[in-house]
XYZ file of N, CA and C in Angstrom:
483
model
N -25.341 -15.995 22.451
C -23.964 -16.229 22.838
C -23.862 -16.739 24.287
N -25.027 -16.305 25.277
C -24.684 -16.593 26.396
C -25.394 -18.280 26.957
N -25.376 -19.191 25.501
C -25.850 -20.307 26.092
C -25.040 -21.088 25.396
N -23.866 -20.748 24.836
C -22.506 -21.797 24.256
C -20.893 -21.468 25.175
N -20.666 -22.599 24.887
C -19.169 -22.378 25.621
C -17.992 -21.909 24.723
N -18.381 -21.941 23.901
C -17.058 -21.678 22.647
C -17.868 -20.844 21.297
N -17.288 -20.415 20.630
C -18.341 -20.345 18.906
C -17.063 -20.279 18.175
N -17.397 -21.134 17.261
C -16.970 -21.801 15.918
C -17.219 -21.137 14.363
N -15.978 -20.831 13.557
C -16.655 -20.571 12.174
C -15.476 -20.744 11.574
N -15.568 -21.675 10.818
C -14.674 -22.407 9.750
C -14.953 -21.328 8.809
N -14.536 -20.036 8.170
C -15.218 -19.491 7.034
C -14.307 -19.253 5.991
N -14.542 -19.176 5.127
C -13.720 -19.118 3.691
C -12.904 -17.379 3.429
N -13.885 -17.056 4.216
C -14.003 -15.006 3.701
C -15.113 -14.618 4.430
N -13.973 -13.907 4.756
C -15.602 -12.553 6.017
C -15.007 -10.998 5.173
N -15.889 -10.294 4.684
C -15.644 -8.436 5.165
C -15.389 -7.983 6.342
N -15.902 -8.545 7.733
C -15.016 -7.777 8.760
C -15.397 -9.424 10.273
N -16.384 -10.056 9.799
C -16.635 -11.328 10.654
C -17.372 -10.648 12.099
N -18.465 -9.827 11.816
C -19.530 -9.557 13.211
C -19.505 -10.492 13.862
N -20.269 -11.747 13.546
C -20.574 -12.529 14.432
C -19.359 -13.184 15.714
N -17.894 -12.906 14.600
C -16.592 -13.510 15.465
C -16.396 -12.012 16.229
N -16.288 -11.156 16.115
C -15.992 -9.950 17.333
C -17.098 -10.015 17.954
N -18.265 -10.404 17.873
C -19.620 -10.113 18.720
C -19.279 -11.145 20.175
N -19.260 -11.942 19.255
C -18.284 -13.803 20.342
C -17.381 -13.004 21.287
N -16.464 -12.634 20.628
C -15.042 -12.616 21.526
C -15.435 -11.194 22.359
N -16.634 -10.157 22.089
C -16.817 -9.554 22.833
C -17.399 -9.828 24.254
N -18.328 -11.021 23.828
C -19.022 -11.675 25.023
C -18.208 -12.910 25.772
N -16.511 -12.375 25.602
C -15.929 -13.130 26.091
C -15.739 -14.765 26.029
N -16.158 -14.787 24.925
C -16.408 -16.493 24.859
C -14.884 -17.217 24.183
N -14.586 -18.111 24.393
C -13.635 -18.298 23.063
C -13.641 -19.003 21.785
N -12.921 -18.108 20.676
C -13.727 -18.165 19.273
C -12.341 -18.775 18.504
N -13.113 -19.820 17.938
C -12.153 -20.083 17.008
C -12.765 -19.822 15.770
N -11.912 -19.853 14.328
C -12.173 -19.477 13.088
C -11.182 -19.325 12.439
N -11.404 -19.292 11.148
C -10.428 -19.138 10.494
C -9.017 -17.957 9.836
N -7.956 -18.291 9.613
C -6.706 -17.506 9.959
C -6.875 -16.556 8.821
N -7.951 -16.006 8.118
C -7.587 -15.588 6.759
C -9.211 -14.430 6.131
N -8.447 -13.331 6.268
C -9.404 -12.404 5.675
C -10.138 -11.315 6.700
N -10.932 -10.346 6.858
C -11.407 -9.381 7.270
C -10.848 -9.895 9.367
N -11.357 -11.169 9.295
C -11.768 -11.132 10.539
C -9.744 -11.231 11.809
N -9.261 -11.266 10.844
C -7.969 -11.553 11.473
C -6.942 -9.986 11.827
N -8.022 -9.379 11.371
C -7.784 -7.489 11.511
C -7.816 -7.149 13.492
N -8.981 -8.490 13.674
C -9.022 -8.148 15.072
C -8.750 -9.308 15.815
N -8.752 -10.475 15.145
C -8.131 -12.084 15.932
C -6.772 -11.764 15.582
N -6.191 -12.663 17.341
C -4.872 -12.484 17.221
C -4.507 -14.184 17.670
N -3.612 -14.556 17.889
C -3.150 -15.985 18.825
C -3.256 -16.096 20.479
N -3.016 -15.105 20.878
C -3.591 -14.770 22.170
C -4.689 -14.555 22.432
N -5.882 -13.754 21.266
C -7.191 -13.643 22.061
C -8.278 -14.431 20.893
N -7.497 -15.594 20.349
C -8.624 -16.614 19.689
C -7.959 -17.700 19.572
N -8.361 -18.625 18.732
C -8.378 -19.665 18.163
C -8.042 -19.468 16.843
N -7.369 -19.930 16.328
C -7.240 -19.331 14.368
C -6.688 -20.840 13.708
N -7.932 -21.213 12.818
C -7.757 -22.090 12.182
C -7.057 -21.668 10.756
N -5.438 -22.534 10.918
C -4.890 -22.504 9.640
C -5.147 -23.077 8.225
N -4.663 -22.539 7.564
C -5.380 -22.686 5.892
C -4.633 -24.347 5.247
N -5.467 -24.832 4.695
C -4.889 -25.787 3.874
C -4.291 -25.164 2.570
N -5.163 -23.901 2.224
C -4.889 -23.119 0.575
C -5.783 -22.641 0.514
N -5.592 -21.769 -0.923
C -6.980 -21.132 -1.366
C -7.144 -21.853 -2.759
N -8.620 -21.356 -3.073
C -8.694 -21.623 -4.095
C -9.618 -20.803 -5.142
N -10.229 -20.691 -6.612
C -10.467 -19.634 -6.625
C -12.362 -19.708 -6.170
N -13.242 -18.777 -5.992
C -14.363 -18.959 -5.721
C -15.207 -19.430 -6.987
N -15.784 -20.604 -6.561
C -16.450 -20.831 -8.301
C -17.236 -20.026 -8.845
N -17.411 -20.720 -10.021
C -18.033 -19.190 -10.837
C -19.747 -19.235 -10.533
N -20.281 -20.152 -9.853
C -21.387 -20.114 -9.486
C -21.699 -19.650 -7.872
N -20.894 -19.165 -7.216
C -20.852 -19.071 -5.616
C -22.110 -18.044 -6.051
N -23.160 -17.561 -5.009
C -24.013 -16.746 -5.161
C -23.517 -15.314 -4.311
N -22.102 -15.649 -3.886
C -20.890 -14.294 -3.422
C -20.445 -13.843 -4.252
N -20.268 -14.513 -5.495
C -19.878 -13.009 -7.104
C -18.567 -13.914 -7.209
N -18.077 -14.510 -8.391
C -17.063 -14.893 -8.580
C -16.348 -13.878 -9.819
N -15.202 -13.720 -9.768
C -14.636 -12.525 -10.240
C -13.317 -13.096 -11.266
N -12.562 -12.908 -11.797
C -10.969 -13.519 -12.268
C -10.017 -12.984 -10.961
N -9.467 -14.239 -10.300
C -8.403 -13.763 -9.201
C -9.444 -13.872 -7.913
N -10.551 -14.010 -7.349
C -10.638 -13.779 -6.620
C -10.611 -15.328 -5.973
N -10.429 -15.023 -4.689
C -9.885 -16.490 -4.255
C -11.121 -16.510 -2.926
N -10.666 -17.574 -2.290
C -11.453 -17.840 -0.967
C -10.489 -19.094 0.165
N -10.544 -19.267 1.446
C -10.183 -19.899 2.033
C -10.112 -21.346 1.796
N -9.299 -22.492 2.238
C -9.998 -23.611 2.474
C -9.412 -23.724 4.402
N -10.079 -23.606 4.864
C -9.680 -23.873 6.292
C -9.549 -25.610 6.667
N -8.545 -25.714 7.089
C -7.810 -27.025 7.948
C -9.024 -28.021 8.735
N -10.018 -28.626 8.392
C -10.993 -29.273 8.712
C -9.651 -30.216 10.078
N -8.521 -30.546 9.598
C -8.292 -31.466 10.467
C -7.825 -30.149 12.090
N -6.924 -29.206 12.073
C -6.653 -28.481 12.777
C -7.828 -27.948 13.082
N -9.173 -27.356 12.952
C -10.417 -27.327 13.222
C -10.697 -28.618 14.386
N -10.735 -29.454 13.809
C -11.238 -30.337 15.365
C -10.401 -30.679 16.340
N -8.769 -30.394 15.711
C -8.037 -30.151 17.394
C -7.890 -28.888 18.217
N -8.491 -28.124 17.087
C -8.920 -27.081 18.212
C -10.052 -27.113 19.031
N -10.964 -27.771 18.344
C -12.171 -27.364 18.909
C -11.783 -28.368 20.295
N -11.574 -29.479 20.401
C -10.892 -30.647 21.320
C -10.674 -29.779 21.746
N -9.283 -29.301 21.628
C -8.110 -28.659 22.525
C -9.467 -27.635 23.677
N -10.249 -26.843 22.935
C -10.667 -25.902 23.831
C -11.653 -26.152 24.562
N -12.270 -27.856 24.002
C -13.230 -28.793 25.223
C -12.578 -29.318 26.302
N -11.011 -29.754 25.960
C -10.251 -30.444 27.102
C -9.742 -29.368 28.064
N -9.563 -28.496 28.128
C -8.958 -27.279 28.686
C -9.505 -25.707 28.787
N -10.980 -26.160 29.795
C -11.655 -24.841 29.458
C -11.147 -24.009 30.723
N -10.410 -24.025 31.359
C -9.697 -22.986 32.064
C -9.097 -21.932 31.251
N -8.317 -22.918 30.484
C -7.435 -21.904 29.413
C -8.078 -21.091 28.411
N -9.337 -21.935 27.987
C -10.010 -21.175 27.117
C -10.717 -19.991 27.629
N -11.124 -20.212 29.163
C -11.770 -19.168 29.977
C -11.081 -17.789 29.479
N -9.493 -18.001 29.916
C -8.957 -17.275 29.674
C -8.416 -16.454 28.570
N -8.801 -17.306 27.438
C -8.156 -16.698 26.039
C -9.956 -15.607 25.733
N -10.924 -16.307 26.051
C -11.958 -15.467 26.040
C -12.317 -14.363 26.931
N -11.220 -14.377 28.009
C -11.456 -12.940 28.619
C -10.462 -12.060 27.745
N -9.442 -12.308 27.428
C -8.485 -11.497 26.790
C -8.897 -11.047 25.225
N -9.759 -11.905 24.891
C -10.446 -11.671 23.495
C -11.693 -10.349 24.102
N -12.160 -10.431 24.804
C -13.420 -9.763 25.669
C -12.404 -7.716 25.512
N -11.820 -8.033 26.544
C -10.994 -6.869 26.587
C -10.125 -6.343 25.481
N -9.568 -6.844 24.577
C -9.051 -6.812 23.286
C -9.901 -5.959 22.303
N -11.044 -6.458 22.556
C -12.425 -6.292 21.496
C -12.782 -4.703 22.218
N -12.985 -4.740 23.487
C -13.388 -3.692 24.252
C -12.498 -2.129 24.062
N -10.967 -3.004 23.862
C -10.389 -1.846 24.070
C -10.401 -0.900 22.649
N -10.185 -1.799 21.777
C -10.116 -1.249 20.085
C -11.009 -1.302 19.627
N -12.089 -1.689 19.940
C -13.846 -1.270 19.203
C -14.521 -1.531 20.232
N -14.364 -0.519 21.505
C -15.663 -0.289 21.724
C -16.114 1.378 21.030
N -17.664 1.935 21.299
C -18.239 2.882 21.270
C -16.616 4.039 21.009
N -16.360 4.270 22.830
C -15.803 4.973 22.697
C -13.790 5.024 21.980
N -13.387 3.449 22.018
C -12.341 3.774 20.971
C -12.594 3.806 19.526
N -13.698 3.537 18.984
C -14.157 3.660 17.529
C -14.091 5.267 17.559
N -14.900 5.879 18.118
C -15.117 7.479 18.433
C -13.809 8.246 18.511
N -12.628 7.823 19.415
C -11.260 8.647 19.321
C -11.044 8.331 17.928
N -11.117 7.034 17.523
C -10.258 6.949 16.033
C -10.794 7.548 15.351
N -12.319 8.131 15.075
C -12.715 8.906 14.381
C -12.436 10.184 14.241
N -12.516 10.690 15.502
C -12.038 12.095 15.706
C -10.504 12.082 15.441
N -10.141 11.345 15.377
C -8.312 11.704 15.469
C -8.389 11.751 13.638
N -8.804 10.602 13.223
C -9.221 11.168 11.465
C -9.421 12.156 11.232
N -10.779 12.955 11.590
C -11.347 13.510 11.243
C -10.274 14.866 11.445
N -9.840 14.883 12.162
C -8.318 16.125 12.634
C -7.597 16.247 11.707
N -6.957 15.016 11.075
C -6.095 14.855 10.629
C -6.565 15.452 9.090
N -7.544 14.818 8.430
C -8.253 15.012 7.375
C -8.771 16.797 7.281
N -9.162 17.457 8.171
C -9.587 18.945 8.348
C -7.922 19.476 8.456
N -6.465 19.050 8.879
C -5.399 19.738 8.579
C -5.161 19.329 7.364
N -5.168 18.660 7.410
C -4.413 18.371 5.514
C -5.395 19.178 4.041
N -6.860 19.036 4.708
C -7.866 20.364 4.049
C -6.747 21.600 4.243
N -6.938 22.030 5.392
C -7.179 23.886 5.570
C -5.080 23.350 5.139
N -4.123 22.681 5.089
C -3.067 23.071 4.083
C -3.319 22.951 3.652
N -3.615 22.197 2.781
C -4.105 22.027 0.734
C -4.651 23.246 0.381
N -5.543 23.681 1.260
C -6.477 25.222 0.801
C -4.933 26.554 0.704
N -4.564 26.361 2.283
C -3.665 27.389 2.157
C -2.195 27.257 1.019
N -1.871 26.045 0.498
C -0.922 26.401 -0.307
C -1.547 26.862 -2.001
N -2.761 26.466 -2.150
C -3.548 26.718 -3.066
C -3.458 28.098 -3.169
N -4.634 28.469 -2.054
C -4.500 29.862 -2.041
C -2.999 30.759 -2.164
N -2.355 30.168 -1.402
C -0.084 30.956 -1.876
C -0.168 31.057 -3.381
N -0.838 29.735 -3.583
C -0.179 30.044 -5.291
C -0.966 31.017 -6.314
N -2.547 30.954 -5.859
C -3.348 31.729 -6.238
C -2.793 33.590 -6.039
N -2.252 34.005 -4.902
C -1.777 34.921 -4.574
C -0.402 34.877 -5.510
N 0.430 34.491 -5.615
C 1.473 34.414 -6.659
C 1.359 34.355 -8.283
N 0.223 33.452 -8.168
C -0.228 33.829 -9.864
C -0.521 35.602 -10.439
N -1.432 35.903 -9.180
C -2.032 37.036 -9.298
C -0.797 38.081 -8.921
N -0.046 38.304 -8.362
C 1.181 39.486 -7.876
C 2.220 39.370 -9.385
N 2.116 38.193 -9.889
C 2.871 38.228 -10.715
C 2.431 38.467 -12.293
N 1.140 38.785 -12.256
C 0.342 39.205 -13.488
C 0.216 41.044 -13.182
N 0.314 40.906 -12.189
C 0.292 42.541 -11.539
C 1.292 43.894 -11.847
N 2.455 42.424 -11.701
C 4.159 42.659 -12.046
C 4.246 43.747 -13.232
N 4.838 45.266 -13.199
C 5.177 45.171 -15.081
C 6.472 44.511 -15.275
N 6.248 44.241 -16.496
C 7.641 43.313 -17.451
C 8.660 44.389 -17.330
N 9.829 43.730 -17.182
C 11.000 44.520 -16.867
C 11.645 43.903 -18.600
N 11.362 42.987 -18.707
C 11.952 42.603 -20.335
C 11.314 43.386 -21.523
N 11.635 43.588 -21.981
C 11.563 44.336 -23.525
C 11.504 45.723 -23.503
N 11.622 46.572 -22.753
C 11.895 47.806 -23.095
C 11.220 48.716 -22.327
N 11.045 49.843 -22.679
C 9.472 50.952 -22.139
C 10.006 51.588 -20.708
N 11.331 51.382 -20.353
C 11.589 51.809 -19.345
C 13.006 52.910 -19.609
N 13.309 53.546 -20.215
C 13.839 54.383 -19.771
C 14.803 54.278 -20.319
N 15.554 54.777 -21.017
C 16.888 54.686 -21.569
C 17.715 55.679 -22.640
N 18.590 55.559 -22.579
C 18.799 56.400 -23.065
C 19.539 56.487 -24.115
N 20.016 56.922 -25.069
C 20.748 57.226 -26.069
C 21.635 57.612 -26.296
């Protein structure tokens, strides 16, 4: 990364696009395409985002698994090279969209914000356990007090004549 001025990926479909957060971590500026995993963390301010011409579906021979419904990108080959232009004619600006991509990346995945979001899960997931347990257990205690109960219906108590 540290011997290009820009990095580029026209891609159809990413699961989460490493190589484009790895880029924009090393501050570079990244263009790619507007569509799928990688746009979870590209924004307009801290990339480049090449818009879609359409989708279409993945053929049935892609060696990525073609499925019924599953689709894939076609990214803007022509908006692709005015970006890429745009961010050769004006690398001040791009300087800058790649520091803000840098810090962006830093702030919401680094080490330690991956780590709060985990732990704040992991909190959340251990209260919603220990309630689920404790209303379980209420009802378990209610099943049981009420098998305990004697029947006040049908008789055996007392009466008189």
């Amino acid at each position: 990364y540290n011997s290009i001025d820009a990095f580029v990926m026209p891609t159809r479909g990413e699961g989460w696009g490493l190589p484009i957060i790895q880029a924009m971590a090393m501050g570079l500026p990244t263009i790619a395409t507007n569509f799928s995993g990688n746009v979870d963390f590209m924004t307009p301010e801290t990339s480049y985002l090449i818009p879609l011409e359409g989708l279409r579906p993945v053929p049935s021979d892609s060696e990525y698994g073609a499925a019924p419904g599953k689709m894939w990108a076609e990214p803007s080959e022509s908006a692709l090279r005015r970006l890429m232009r745009h961010v050769a004619a004006n690398p001040a600006e791009a300087a800058r969209v790649g520091r803000r991509a840098r810090a962006h990346v830093v702030h919401h995945y680094s080490d330690d914000a991956i780590a709060q979001i985990v732990v704040k899960r992991s909190v959340e997931l251990a209260e919603r356990r220990a309630a689920e347990n404790a209303a379980a257990e209420k009802k378990r205690q209610a099943a049981k007090a009420s098998r305990m109960r004697p029947s006040l219906a049908g008789g055996g108590g007392g009466g008189g004549g």
